[in-house]
XYZ file of C-alpha atoms in Angstrom:
683
model
C -52.898 -82.805 -61.732
C -52.302 -86.511 -62.175
C -55.358 -88.415 -63.353
C -55.306 -91.040 -60.573
C -53.241 -91.728 -57.459
C -53.069 -94.349 -54.719
C -52.460 -93.515 -51.058
C -51.367 -96.420 -48.846
C -50.960 -96.269 -45.072
C -48.569 -98.946 -43.809
C -50.002 -99.616 -40.359
C -48.865 -101.957 -37.598
C -51.926 -104.194 -37.949
C -53.245 -103.483 -41.456
C -52.596 -101.848 -44.820
C -55.183 -99.200 -45.715
C -55.375 -97.951 -49.290
C -57.519 -95.578 -51.347
C -57.532 -94.623 -55.003
C -58.450 -91.051 -55.944
C -59.048 -89.561 -59.360
C -58.803 -85.893 -60.269
C -60.639 -84.236 -63.123
C -61.644 -80.609 -63.843
C -60.642 -79.450 -60.389
C -62.648 -82.122 -58.547
C -61.499 -85.235 -56.705
C -63.346 -88.572 -56.492
C -62.779 -91.606 -54.287
C -62.591 -94.564 -56.700
C -61.541 -97.513 -54.534
C -60.920 -98.566 -50.914
C -59.046 -101.537 -49.446
C -58.257 -102.499 -45.845
C -56.061 -105.615 -45.589
C -55.341 -107.070 -42.107
C -51.729 -108.195 -41.665
C -52.962 -111.150 -39.612
C -54.154 -112.620 -42.932
C -50.471 -112.837 -43.922
C -49.134 -114.438 -40.752
C -48.524 -111.481 -38.442
C -48.867 -112.832 -34.912
C -48.136 -116.364 -36.091
C -44.378 -116.131 -36.609
C -44.213 -113.956 -39.754
C -42.244 -110.725 -39.428
C -43.894 -107.315 -39.770
C -42.013 -106.668 -43.022
C -42.926 -110.014 -44.599
C -46.599 -109.673 -43.614
C -46.702 -106.110 -44.985
C -45.065 -107.233 -48.239
C -47.671 -109.985 -48.548
C -50.531 -107.521 -47.998
C -49.050 -105.065 -50.522
C -48.628 -107.839 -53.078
C -52.285 -108.772 -52.605
C -53.298 -105.117 -52.985
C -51.181 -104.654 -56.114
C -52.436 -107.782 -57.848
C -56.112 -107.505 -56.825
C -56.398 -103.805 -57.692
C -54.252 -103.880 -60.816
C -51.711 -101.291 -59.628
C -49.112 -100.975 -62.377
C -45.606 -99.571 -62.653
C -45.884 -95.898 -63.498
C -49.005 -95.348 -61.372
C -48.794 -92.592 -58.752
C -48.392 -94.415 -55.437
C -47.618 -92.690 -52.113
C -46.972 -94.789 -49.002
C -46.619 -93.677 -45.388
C -43.785 -93.684 -42.891
C -44.834 -93.470 -39.246
C -44.378 -90.265 -37.278
C -42.326 -92.251 -34.751
C -39.639 -92.829 -37.360
C -39.345 -89.202 -38.468
C -38.543 -85.824 -36.997
C -39.638 -82.370 -38.065
C -38.431 -78.824 -37.546
C -39.540 -75.335 -38.549
C -36.331 -73.617 -39.654
C -35.847 -69.883 -40.187
C -33.384 -68.803 -42.880
C -32.177 -65.504 -44.282
C -33.771 -64.667 -47.637
C -31.881 -66.534 -50.376
C -32.594 -67.250 -54.055
C -34.742 -70.338 -54.624
C -31.895 -72.229 -56.275
C -29.839 -71.884 -53.062
C -32.556 -72.870 -50.569
C -31.595 -76.563 -50.393
C -27.910 -75.753 -49.934
C -28.725 -73.245 -47.175
C -31.084 -75.674 -45.427
C -28.462 -78.406 -45.600
C -25.967 -76.231 -43.736
C -28.580 -75.302 -41.121
C -29.927 -78.844 -40.801
C -26.594 -80.228 -39.619
C -27.089 -78.373 -36.352
C -30.854 -78.937 -36.129
C -31.174 -82.667 -36.887
C -29.762 -85.147 -34.332
C -28.684 -87.636 -37.022
C -25.953 -87.346 -39.634
C -27.334 -86.001 -42.897
C -25.348 -88.669 -44.748
C -27.421 -91.285 -42.857
C -30.753 -89.506 -43.403
C -33.322 -88.847 -46.095
C -34.809 -85.364 -45.785
C -37.040 -82.924 -47.596
C -38.515 -79.491 -47.004
C -41.410 -77.251 -47.947
C -41.208 -73.467 -48.035
C -43.807 -71.756 -45.849
C -45.464 -68.904 -47.742
C -45.308 -65.944 -45.360
C -45.133 -62.280 -46.219
C -41.880 -61.483 -44.433
C -39.122 -60.310 -46.786
C -36.553 -60.515 -43.986
C -37.043 -64.205 -43.211
C -37.597 -67.481 -45.048
C -39.242 -70.292 -43.066
C -39.453 -73.946 -44.060
C -40.945 -77.164 -42.730
C -38.095 -79.693 -42.598
C -38.683 -83.435 -42.127
C -36.100 -86.233 -41.991
C -35.868 -89.960 -41.361
C -33.025 -92.421 -40.962
C -32.048 -93.847 -44.317
C -32.157 -97.460 -43.125
C -35.804 -97.044 -42.045
C -36.744 -95.556 -45.414
C -34.777 -98.264 -47.227
C -36.772 -100.918 -45.370
C -40.016 -99.396 -46.673
C -38.616 -99.366 -50.211
C -37.446 -102.990 -49.851
C -40.883 -104.043 -48.559
C -42.577 -102.446 -51.563
C -40.019 -104.008 -53.921
C -40.681 -107.444 -52.402
C -44.357 -106.908 -53.216
C -43.624 -105.771 -56.777
C -45.088 -102.356 -55.938
C -43.364 -99.380 -57.543
C -43.863 -96.216 -55.477
C -43.489 -92.544 -56.297
C -43.507 -91.058 -52.802
C -43.007 -91.672 -49.078
C -44.830 -89.198 -46.856
C -44.933 -88.823 -43.079
C -48.262 -90.309 -41.912
C -49.219 -87.252 -39.780
C -48.656 -85.024 -42.827
C -51.208 -87.183 -44.653
C -53.597 -86.005 -41.918
C -52.514 -82.414 -42.645
C -53.329 -82.932 -46.333
C -56.765 -84.353 -45.528
C -57.696 -81.484 -43.201
C -56.396 -78.818 -45.582
C -58.454 -80.214 -48.446
C -61.595 -81.403 -46.670
C -62.252 -78.982 -43.804
C -63.164 -75.302 -43.986
C -60.575 -72.565 -43.454
C -61.812 -71.772 -39.944
C -60.614 -75.217 -38.861
C -57.779 -75.981 -41.257
C -55.896 -72.720 -40.651
C -55.366 -73.370 -36.916
C -56.138 -76.625 -35.141
C -54.672 -79.654 -33.435
C -55.520 -83.042 -34.946
C -55.249 -86.367 -33.165
C -55.231 -89.797 -34.781
C -55.890 -92.359 -32.041
C -54.313 -95.637 -33.068
C -53.760 -98.904 -31.215
C -50.255 -98.272 -29.823
C -49.741 -94.516 -30.297
C -51.625 -91.310 -30.921
C -50.364 -88.874 -33.548
C -50.746 -85.239 -32.496
C -50.522 -82.824 -35.447
C -50.588 -79.056 -34.898
C -51.566 -77.100 -38.005
C -50.840 -73.378 -37.973
C -51.331 -72.054 -41.486
C -48.678 -73.953 -43.448
C -46.547 -74.602 -40.371
C -46.734 -78.082 -38.865
C -45.616 -79.661 -35.606
C -45.898 -83.408 -35.047
C -45.672 -85.301 -31.796
C -46.295 -89.029 -31.283
C -47.563 -89.871 -27.790
C -47.604 -93.386 -26.270
C -51.205 -93.234 -24.987
C -53.710 -94.870 -27.335
C -56.426 -97.469 -27.822
C -54.559 -100.362 -26.215
C -54.213 -98.368 -22.978
C -57.989 -97.975 -22.870
C -58.391 -101.724 -23.418
C -55.957 -102.440 -20.566
C -57.930 -100.127 -18.275
C -61.143 -102.021 -19.042
C -59.435 -105.369 -18.486
C -58.195 -104.286 -15.078
C -61.509 -102.726 -14.010
C -63.830 -105.553 -15.121
C -61.396 -108.544 -14.982
C -61.840 -109.363 -18.685
C -59.772 -111.112 -21.314
C -58.141 -108.904 -23.931
C -60.725 -109.940 -26.540
C -63.667 -109.214 -24.256
C -62.205 -105.874 -23.168
C -61.682 -104.850 -26.791
C -65.275 -105.767 -27.638
C -66.554 -103.839 -24.627
C -64.564 -100.780 -25.681
C -66.043 -100.837 -29.176
C -69.628 -101.568 -28.055
C -69.687 -99.541 -24.843
C -72.594 -97.403 -26.093
C -74.762 -100.550 -26.106
C -73.707 -101.706 -22.646
C -76.144 -101.595 -19.721
C -73.251 -100.247 -17.625
C -72.167 -97.576 -20.118
C -71.523 -95.015 -17.364
C -69.251 -97.407 -15.447
C -67.449 -98.347 -18.653
C -66.700 -94.723 -19.469
C -65.460 -94.088 -15.916
C -62.957 -96.911 -16.382
C -61.806 -95.340 -19.658
C -61.195 -91.895 -18.144
C -57.651 -92.359 -16.723
C -55.936 -93.093 -20.070
C -58.091 -90.437 -21.783
C -56.935 -87.867 -19.207
C -53.333 -88.899 -19.907
C -54.025 -88.275 -23.593
C -55.433 -84.823 -22.813
C -52.286 -84.053 -20.818
C -50.077 -85.010 -23.774
C -52.114 -82.755 -26.086
C -51.752 -79.854 -23.619
C -47.994 -80.361 -23.507
C -47.663 -80.503 -27.301
C -49.735 -77.360 -27.851
C -47.981 -75.577 -24.969
C -44.557 -76.329 -26.432
C -45.610 -75.142 -29.879
C -47.035 -71.901 -28.501
C -43.801 -71.255 -26.593
C -42.011 -71.269 -29.958
C -44.775 -69.455 -31.875
C -46.356 -66.820 -29.653
C -48.965 -65.741 -32.226
C -50.433 -69.244 -32.552
C -54.152 -69.467 -31.717
C -54.975 -73.154 -31.345
C -58.457 -73.754 -29.932
C -59.960 -76.434 -32.188
C -59.455 -80.195 -32.180
C -60.037 -82.644 -35.048
C -60.376 -86.303 -34.050
C -59.769 -89.328 -36.277
C -58.711 -92.944 -36.021
C -60.870 -95.763 -34.676
C -60.413 -94.348 -31.171
C -62.541 -91.370 -32.172
C -65.582 -93.701 -32.269
C -65.423 -94.384 -28.506
C -68.333 -93.650 -26.196
C -68.642 -89.960 -25.123
C -65.100 -89.179 -26.263
C -66.022 -85.998 -28.194
C -67.847 -84.510 -25.200
C -64.997 -85.508 -22.870
C -62.342 -83.712 -24.932
C -64.527 -80.604 -25.286
C -64.887 -80.406 -21.503
C -61.243 -81.139 -20.728
C -59.614 -78.958 -23.376
C -62.248 -76.250 -23.775
C -61.738 -76.622 -27.531
C -64.319 -76.934 -30.255
C -64.057 -80.618 -31.253
C -64.735 -81.976 -34.752
C -65.005 -85.621 -35.764
C -64.032 -86.735 -39.247
C -67.163 -87.631 -41.184
C -68.055 -88.615 -44.739
C -65.930 -86.491 -47.141
C -67.532 -83.433 -48.716
C -65.031 -82.120 -51.275
C -63.890 -85.655 -52.119
C -66.888 -87.138 -53.903
C -67.677 -90.861 -53.910
C -67.535 -92.661 -57.236
C -70.163 -95.240 -58.111
C -67.530 -97.954 -57.741
C -67.349 -97.554 -53.927
C -69.851 -98.523 -51.249
C -70.902 -95.364 -49.302
C -71.584 -97.470 -46.207
C -68.071 -98.903 -46.278
C -66.608 -95.403 -46.542
C -68.858 -94.105 -43.749
C -67.874 -96.966 -41.431
C -64.145 -96.629 -42.075
C -63.556 -92.953 -42.851
C -61.981 -92.291 -39.430
C -59.146 -94.693 -40.292
C -58.761 -93.701 -43.967
C -57.712 -90.079 -43.533
C -53.954 -90.761 -43.832
C -54.405 -92.806 -47.018
C -56.678 -90.133 -48.540
C -54.148 -87.433 -47.629
C -51.360 -89.381 -49.323
C -53.426 -89.843 -52.490
C -54.288 -86.109 -52.510
C -50.558 -85.417 -52.567
C -50.151 -87.934 -55.388
C -52.673 -85.927 -57.428
C -50.408 -82.880 -57.095
C -52.944 -80.516 -55.504
C -51.721 -77.039 -54.612
C -52.926 -76.891 -50.994
C -51.272 -80.090 -49.726
C -47.880 -80.725 -48.168
C -45.201 -81.780 -50.663
C -42.664 -83.486 -48.372
C -41.351 -86.644 -50.046
C -38.829 -88.873 -48.249
C -38.279 -91.296 -51.104
C -34.504 -91.858 -51.597
C -32.998 -89.921 -54.526
C -31.401 -93.075 -55.949
C -34.831 -94.741 -56.105
C -36.199 -91.758 -58.043
C -33.227 -91.950 -60.409
C -33.872 -95.645 -60.995
C -37.538 -94.986 -61.763
C -36.710 -92.165 -64.149
C -34.197 -94.371 -65.929
C -36.768 -97.163 -66.213
C -39.388 -94.816 -67.663
C -37.297 -93.485 -70.516
C -34.593 -96.073 -70.980
C -36.101 -98.369 -73.633
C -35.944 -95.992 -76.647
C -32.202 -95.489 -76.125
C -31.345 -99.174 -75.896
C -33.578 -100.047 -78.832
C -30.990 -98.386 -81.073
C -28.567 -101.137 -80.041
C -25.273 -101.294 -78.180
C -22.845 -98.391 -78.182
C -24.753 -96.525 -80.880
C -26.992 -95.033 -78.171
C -24.114 -94.029 -75.907
C -24.514 -90.308 -76.439
C -28.203 -90.417 -75.558
C -27.575 -92.471 -72.423
C -24.947 -89.988 -71.255
C -27.372 -87.097 -71.644
C -30.153 -88.992 -69.908
C -28.142 -90.273 -66.951
C -26.380 -86.979 -66.324
C -29.771 -85.264 -66.238
C -31.132 -87.841 -63.803
C -28.154 -87.608 -61.459
C -28.233 -83.813 -61.413
C -31.952 -83.310 -60.857
C -33.710 -82.822 -57.548
C -36.651 -85.078 -58.399
C -38.308 -87.304 -60.951
C -40.680 -84.568 -62.143
C -37.830 -82.618 -63.730
C -36.615 -85.676 -65.607
C -40.041 -86.683 -66.870
C -40.848 -83.150 -68.012
C -37.566 -83.059 -69.915
C -37.896 -86.544 -71.368
C -38.962 -85.387 -74.827
C -36.079 -82.927 -75.140
C -33.678 -85.612 -73.883
C -35.038 -88.010 -76.470
C -34.419 -85.435 -79.212
C -30.878 -84.847 -77.975
C -30.302 -88.607 -77.714
C -31.426 -89.111 -81.308
C -29.066 -86.390 -82.502
C -26.108 -87.793 -80.576
C -26.931 -91.358 -81.631
C -26.831 -90.239 -85.270
C -23.465 -88.584 -84.608
C -21.910 -91.791 -83.281
C -23.155 -93.956 -86.141
C -20.287 -92.738 -88.285
C -17.529 -92.499 -85.680
C -16.713 -93.718 -82.201
C -17.618 -91.295 -79.412
C -14.737 -89.590 -77.576
C -13.115 -91.822 -74.941
C -14.201 -89.474 -72.153
C -17.837 -89.879 -73.169
C -17.487 -93.647 -73.451
C -15.899 -93.885 -70.011
C -18.580 -91.702 -68.507
C -21.290 -93.757 -70.167
C -20.029 -97.035 -68.787
C -19.445 -95.578 -65.331
C -23.025 -94.379 -65.159
C -24.392 -97.596 -66.611
C -22.543 -99.543 -63.917
C -24.223 -97.434 -61.276
C -27.648 -98.273 -62.654
C -27.371 -101.855 -63.934
C -25.238 -104.954 -64.405
C -24.810 -107.956 -66.693
C -26.961 -110.858 -65.500
C -26.870 -113.240 -68.493
C -25.120 -113.768 -71.819
C -26.406 -114.873 -75.210
C -23.317 -116.753 -76.481
C -21.791 -116.091 -79.867
C -23.020 -118.451 -82.550
C -25.147 -118.796 -85.635
C -28.681 -117.414 -85.361
C -31.478 -119.931 -85.766
C -32.369 -118.855 -89.310
C -29.073 -117.347 -90.506
C -27.800 -118.063 -94.004
C -24.855 -120.504 -94.302
C -22.406 -117.788 -95.251
C -23.773 -115.153 -92.827
C -21.316 -113.962 -90.163
C -21.899 -115.558 -86.780
C -23.599 -113.219 -84.298
C -21.369 -111.884 -81.526
C -22.071 -112.643 -77.865
C -24.627 -110.313 -76.312
C -24.542 -109.178 -72.675
C -28.017 -108.860 -71.140
C -28.448 -106.485 -68.208
C -30.840 -105.925 -65.314
C -31.543 -102.723 -63.392
C -30.019 -102.857 -59.913
C -33.072 -101.314 -58.239
C -35.329 -104.037 -59.700
C -33.219 -107.023 -58.681
C -33.863 -107.301 -54.894
C -37.631 -107.507 -55.330
C -37.196 -109.814 -58.318
C -35.140 -112.348 -56.318
C -37.504 -112.265 -53.315
C -40.615 -112.629 -55.479
C -39.211 -115.482 -57.546
C -38.260 -117.380 -54.380
C -41.582 -116.891 -52.583
C -43.585 -117.719 -55.726
C -41.573 -120.930 -56.170
C -42.202 -121.865 -52.536
C -45.915 -121.226 -53.015
C -45.964 -123.468 -56.099
C -44.118 -126.173 -54.194
C -46.469 -125.953 -51.206
C -49.565 -126.191 -53.410
C -48.220 -129.110 -55.450
C -48.902 -131.903 -52.942
C -45.384 -132.132 -51.474
C -44.434 -135.135 -49.346
C -44.678 -132.979 -46.202
C -46.294 -129.635 -45.440
C -43.941 -126.666 -45.206
C -43.930 -123.518 -43.077
C -41.762 -120.430 -42.683
C -39.334 -120.859 -39.773
C -37.671 -118.124 -37.756
C -33.893 -118.271 -37.587
C -31.057 -116.087 -36.278
C -28.647 -115.998 -39.224
C -25.202 -114.512 -39.500
C -25.118 -111.440 -41.715
C -22.588 -110.670 -44.428
C -20.604 -108.590 -41.931
C -20.282 -111.606 -39.625
C -22.587 -110.192 -36.974
C -25.729 -112.161 -36.062
C -29.005 -110.772 -37.369
C -32.276 -110.705 -35.448
C -34.541 -113.734 -35.658
C -36.477 -113.732 -38.919
C -37.960 -116.065 -41.504
C -36.101 -114.412 -44.397
C -33.206 -112.034 -45.053
C -32.280 -110.061 -48.180
C -28.637 -108.916 -48.285
C -26.430 -107.264 -50.866
C -22.701 -106.923 -51.397
C -20.777 -104.776 -53.870
C -17.232 -105.120 -55.222
C -16.421 -101.723 -56.766
C -13.568 -101.326 -59.221
C -12.057 -99.286 -62.021
C -10.954 -100.551 -65.423
C -9.413 -99.272 -68.631
C -7.241 -96.556 -67.085
C -4.098 -95.450 -68.915
C -0.614 -95.982 -67.475
C -0.705 -92.497 -65.970
C -3.947 -93.327 -64.123
C -6.229 -91.212 -66.285
C -9.358 -92.407 -68.060
C -11.148 -95.670 -67.542
C -14.569 -96.302 -66.069
C -16.185 -97.417 -62.830
C -17.301 -101.031 -62.476
C -19.352 -102.860 -59.858
C -19.944 -106.542 -59.216
C -23.057 -106.880 -57.049
C -24.556 -109.905 -55.354
C -28.152 -110.011 -54.112
C -28.798 -112.921 -51.757
C -32.242 -113.842 -50.443
C -32.245 -116.443 -47.676
C -35.411 -118.029 -46.359
C -35.825 -120.779 -43.751
C -38.412 -123.485 -44.391
C -39.690 -125.978 -41.808
C -40.899 -129.322 -43.170
C -43.396 -131.167 -40.985
C -42.085 -134.650 -40.221
C -44.091 -137.874 -40.105
C -43.338 -141.389 -38.800
C -42.266 -142.389 -42.326
C -40.517 -139.157 -43.382
C -37.564 -137.981 -41.309
C -35.451 -134.831 -41.522
C -33.146 -136.142 -44.270
C -36.018 -137.284 -46.501
C -37.949 -134.019 -46.027
C -34.851 -131.967 -46.833
C -34.099 -134.018 -49.967
C -37.662 -133.562 -51.252
C -37.358 -129.796 -50.820
C -33.869 -129.652 -52.329
C -34.821 -131.733 -55.369
C -37.673 -129.366 -56.273
C -36.069 -126.027 -55.406
C -32.305 -126.483 -55.772
C -30.056 -126.109 -58.794
C -32.319 -125.912 -61.886
C -35.572 -126.253 -59.951
C -38.621 -124.039 -59.448
C -36.713 -120.985 -58.178
C -34.380 -120.860 -61.180
C -37.372 -121.216 -63.521
C -39.163 -118.299 -61.832
C -36.039 -116.138 -61.797
C -35.252 -116.810 -65.461
C -38.819 -115.893 -66.411
C -38.581 -112.639 -64.422
C -35.257 -111.750 -66.070
C -36.582 -112.478 -69.560
C -39.495 -110.141 -68.800
C -36.941 -107.512 -67.706
C -34.944 -107.947 -70.926
C -38.124 -107.559 -72.961
C -39.299 -104.500 -71.001
C -35.966 -102.763 -71.535
C -35.803 -103.493 -75.273
C -32.831 -105.876 -75.134
C -34.466 -108.747 -77.054
C -35.000 -106.834 -80.285
C -33.696 -108.867 -83.210
C -33.247 -112.020 -81.107
C -35.301 -114.977 -82.342
C -37.555 -116.896 -79.943
C -35.493 -120.068 -80.502
C -32.318 -118.263 -79.481
C -33.772 -117.332 -76.107
C -33.125 -120.904 -74.984
C -29.388 -120.357 -75.516
C -29.195 -117.508 -72.997
C -26.723 -118.529 -70.292
C -27.730 -117.653 -66.714
C -25.539 -120.294 -65.053
C -22.773 -117.956 -63.864
C -25.212 -115.468 -62.379
C -27.891 -117.537 -60.616
C -26.964 -119.754 -57.696
C -29.514 -121.651 -55.576
C -28.375 -123.646 -52.532
C -30.607 -125.626 -50.185
C -28.828 -126.563 -46.935
C -30.140 -128.611 -44.052
C -30.060 -126.839 -40.676
C -29.085 -128.558 -37.466
C -31.417 -128.857 -34.499
C -28.552 -127.548 -32.352
C -28.631 -124.177 -34.137
C -32.126 -123.632 -32.740
C -31.136 -124.504 -29.200
C -33.801 -127.203 -29.130
C -34.060 -129.427 -26.074
C -35.318 -132.437 -28.066
C -33.822 -134.412 -31.011
C -36.412 -132.871 -33.339
C -37.702 -129.337 -33.527
C -41.125 -128.446 -32.122
C -43.412 -125.611 -33.189
C -42.163 -123.361 -30.385
C -38.590 -123.762 -31.671
C -39.345 -122.373 -35.115
C -41.805 -119.571 -34.294
C -40.710 -118.383 -30.858
C -41.568 -119.270 -27.285
C -44.655 -117.023 -27.247
C -46.599 -119.411 -29.461
C -48.601 -120.574 -26.438
C -49.794 -116.995 -25.950
C -51.281 -116.651 -29.427
C -54.835 -115.930 -28.378
C -57.193 -113.008 -27.839
C -55.868 -110.212 -30.043
C -52.680 -111.980 -31.133
C -53.989 -114.450 -33.661
C -55.458 -117.961 -33.489
C -53.957 -120.627 -31.264
C -52.440 -123.441 -33.362
C -54.223 -126.767 -33.463
C -53.068 -129.339 -30.914
C -51.774 -131.590 -33.688
C -49.510 -128.804 -34.986
C -48.215 -128.095 -31.483
C -47.256 -131.769 -31.152
C -45.685 -132.041 -34.621
C -41.960 -132.302 -35.263
C -40.061 -130.329 -37.899
C -36.850 -130.274 -39.880
C -35.501 -126.969 -41.204
C -33.753 -126.183 -44.498
C -32.170 -122.920 -45.574
C -32.916 -121.835 -49.134
C -30.284 -119.373 -50.379
C -30.777 -117.630 -53.730
C -28.015 -115.396 -55.146
C -28.261 -113.305 -58.298
C -25.006 -111.694 -59.427
C -24.768 -108.528 -61.524
C -21.427 -108.394 -63.318
C -19.920 -105.100 -64.531
C -20.939 -103.649 -67.881
C -17.625 -103.499 -69.719
C -16.621 -101.157 -72.525
C -15.498 -102.847 -75.767
C -11.722 -103.247 -75.981
C -9.997 -100.933 -78.483
C -8.811 -102.692 -81.655
C -5.251 -103.963 -81.622
C -2.668 -101.929 -83.519
C -2.828 -102.766 -87.200
C -6.374 -104.113 -87.104
C -8.919 -102.467 -89.337
C -11.702 -100.542 -87.619
């Protein structure tokens, strides 16, 4: 069991996180955080992804979450699909291969475009093997990974949110409930319905939820959205509580109908299922008379989530805070339970394999590179081949010590002779998959070298490809924050824009875009085409659009020049990015033997490019010579009231803006093998 683990639910309106610790078979709740996305601009022009990244960055920094910590985040049930698949009995080592063949006919998306995982269902039937299979589109999963990278948050797992509910119920509730029940998590936009039948699971997301109840109250009592929401939450204190509940009944009956349909479908596929208990969670479970209503309508025994029993509360948490929020923390707790590696929880993990490989490489890479250059080639080959052949990070970490021993042995072997060409080619191919050259320490005399000492050779410094996207985004946003807080000539804001993507197609309106491009190649092959190694030149470009508020004395050109002077070329962004790269070089052991004075000679110029361009008013389709607030944040700005964020001040609505595009590109060049000595040269 891991010592501690974080579970983080990525919601549509907030990020909810808990930290659990496990010791001597017990589990304790150590920390709780609920961060509204509205605090990071959601509803005021900031995209869902940017607001979530901001909230995660706040969580990471305020709670001290470090790389290497167990961190599981959620993916919504809407973005996943699940199946219970029956297979003929096969050896364990062939289960994944067999499922893959079966999944092609069961999953309505191409497996090459999906991330999927499975869990074997323990049933005593020697003639049949059954598994829970869950999958999600790769681009949806990649967006979650990118969001976490932007926040500097390294994750170890992505779990389906409804399966976090499964984990909570399996751990917290007694067997009479957890062996056969239907659980509902009533959110704002959707309700997750989770059927638990032993280890079998069936998930359905229904579009009837808290907002539908609010709409019903608005229509019945002619209220604003804010007032209707308050009435819904405080209905038990209303003088007209009976009338309020009557108004809530229609959407609640629709919800009951959806539960009936989900359970009915499951029973049609599993005739022995005996589902007659309901577990309620989510803020919707706090509504007036809702428990009694569901008991009457469904004829089920209904349970509400209450203060945890098996999960104890550490002294560091406020019991009242947990009591008030437990209904909305079940997913996060379930994710953290999985992070602790408990036996009774679901083990589905939709994190991309290449992300796991990158993490494993980061964890055990430093000792190999500390040996210096090609001397560690044998160890790197062993390590990377193990990573690329494993089914998960656990296998790599468990084998790290044996890999280290093998690496040491092979490193000693290559000290006296060059490794075989096939090994060298394989090494550089695998290194080019994982990293690229991002800076060079030029050849020259070291700061304190003796007069007659040989001049040091040029040194290529590399960065891990999986670290770079988040590094570029963080450096840019941190530089913008420094600029904004440094008394600039005009105030700046994020501005939505509809940019053209690398493929030439227009992208959806956004305040920022992170794009990548790769130029693959092959070098060093013999005349007959054999040998050589794979290379890759990769470019990571982060573009963000900034609106400068104009004044009678500062026009668009002046505002743009002020921004460009501070951020462009060798400005704040380059400083931040250089600092981040130096930290990467240090973390990966590449600065060993390099004097502090020599660090100033490191050349980043060919790899970092910052451009600040002025955008035309015409590109926004503005009807006036200058841009207004509605042009940069969308035409719905006038509707930002009630539950959609604060209405901007009149002065801001009347202000004029000029927009600049800040484009930051970091290039990873291929890691090249040393050229063989020319004929006649001494080795």
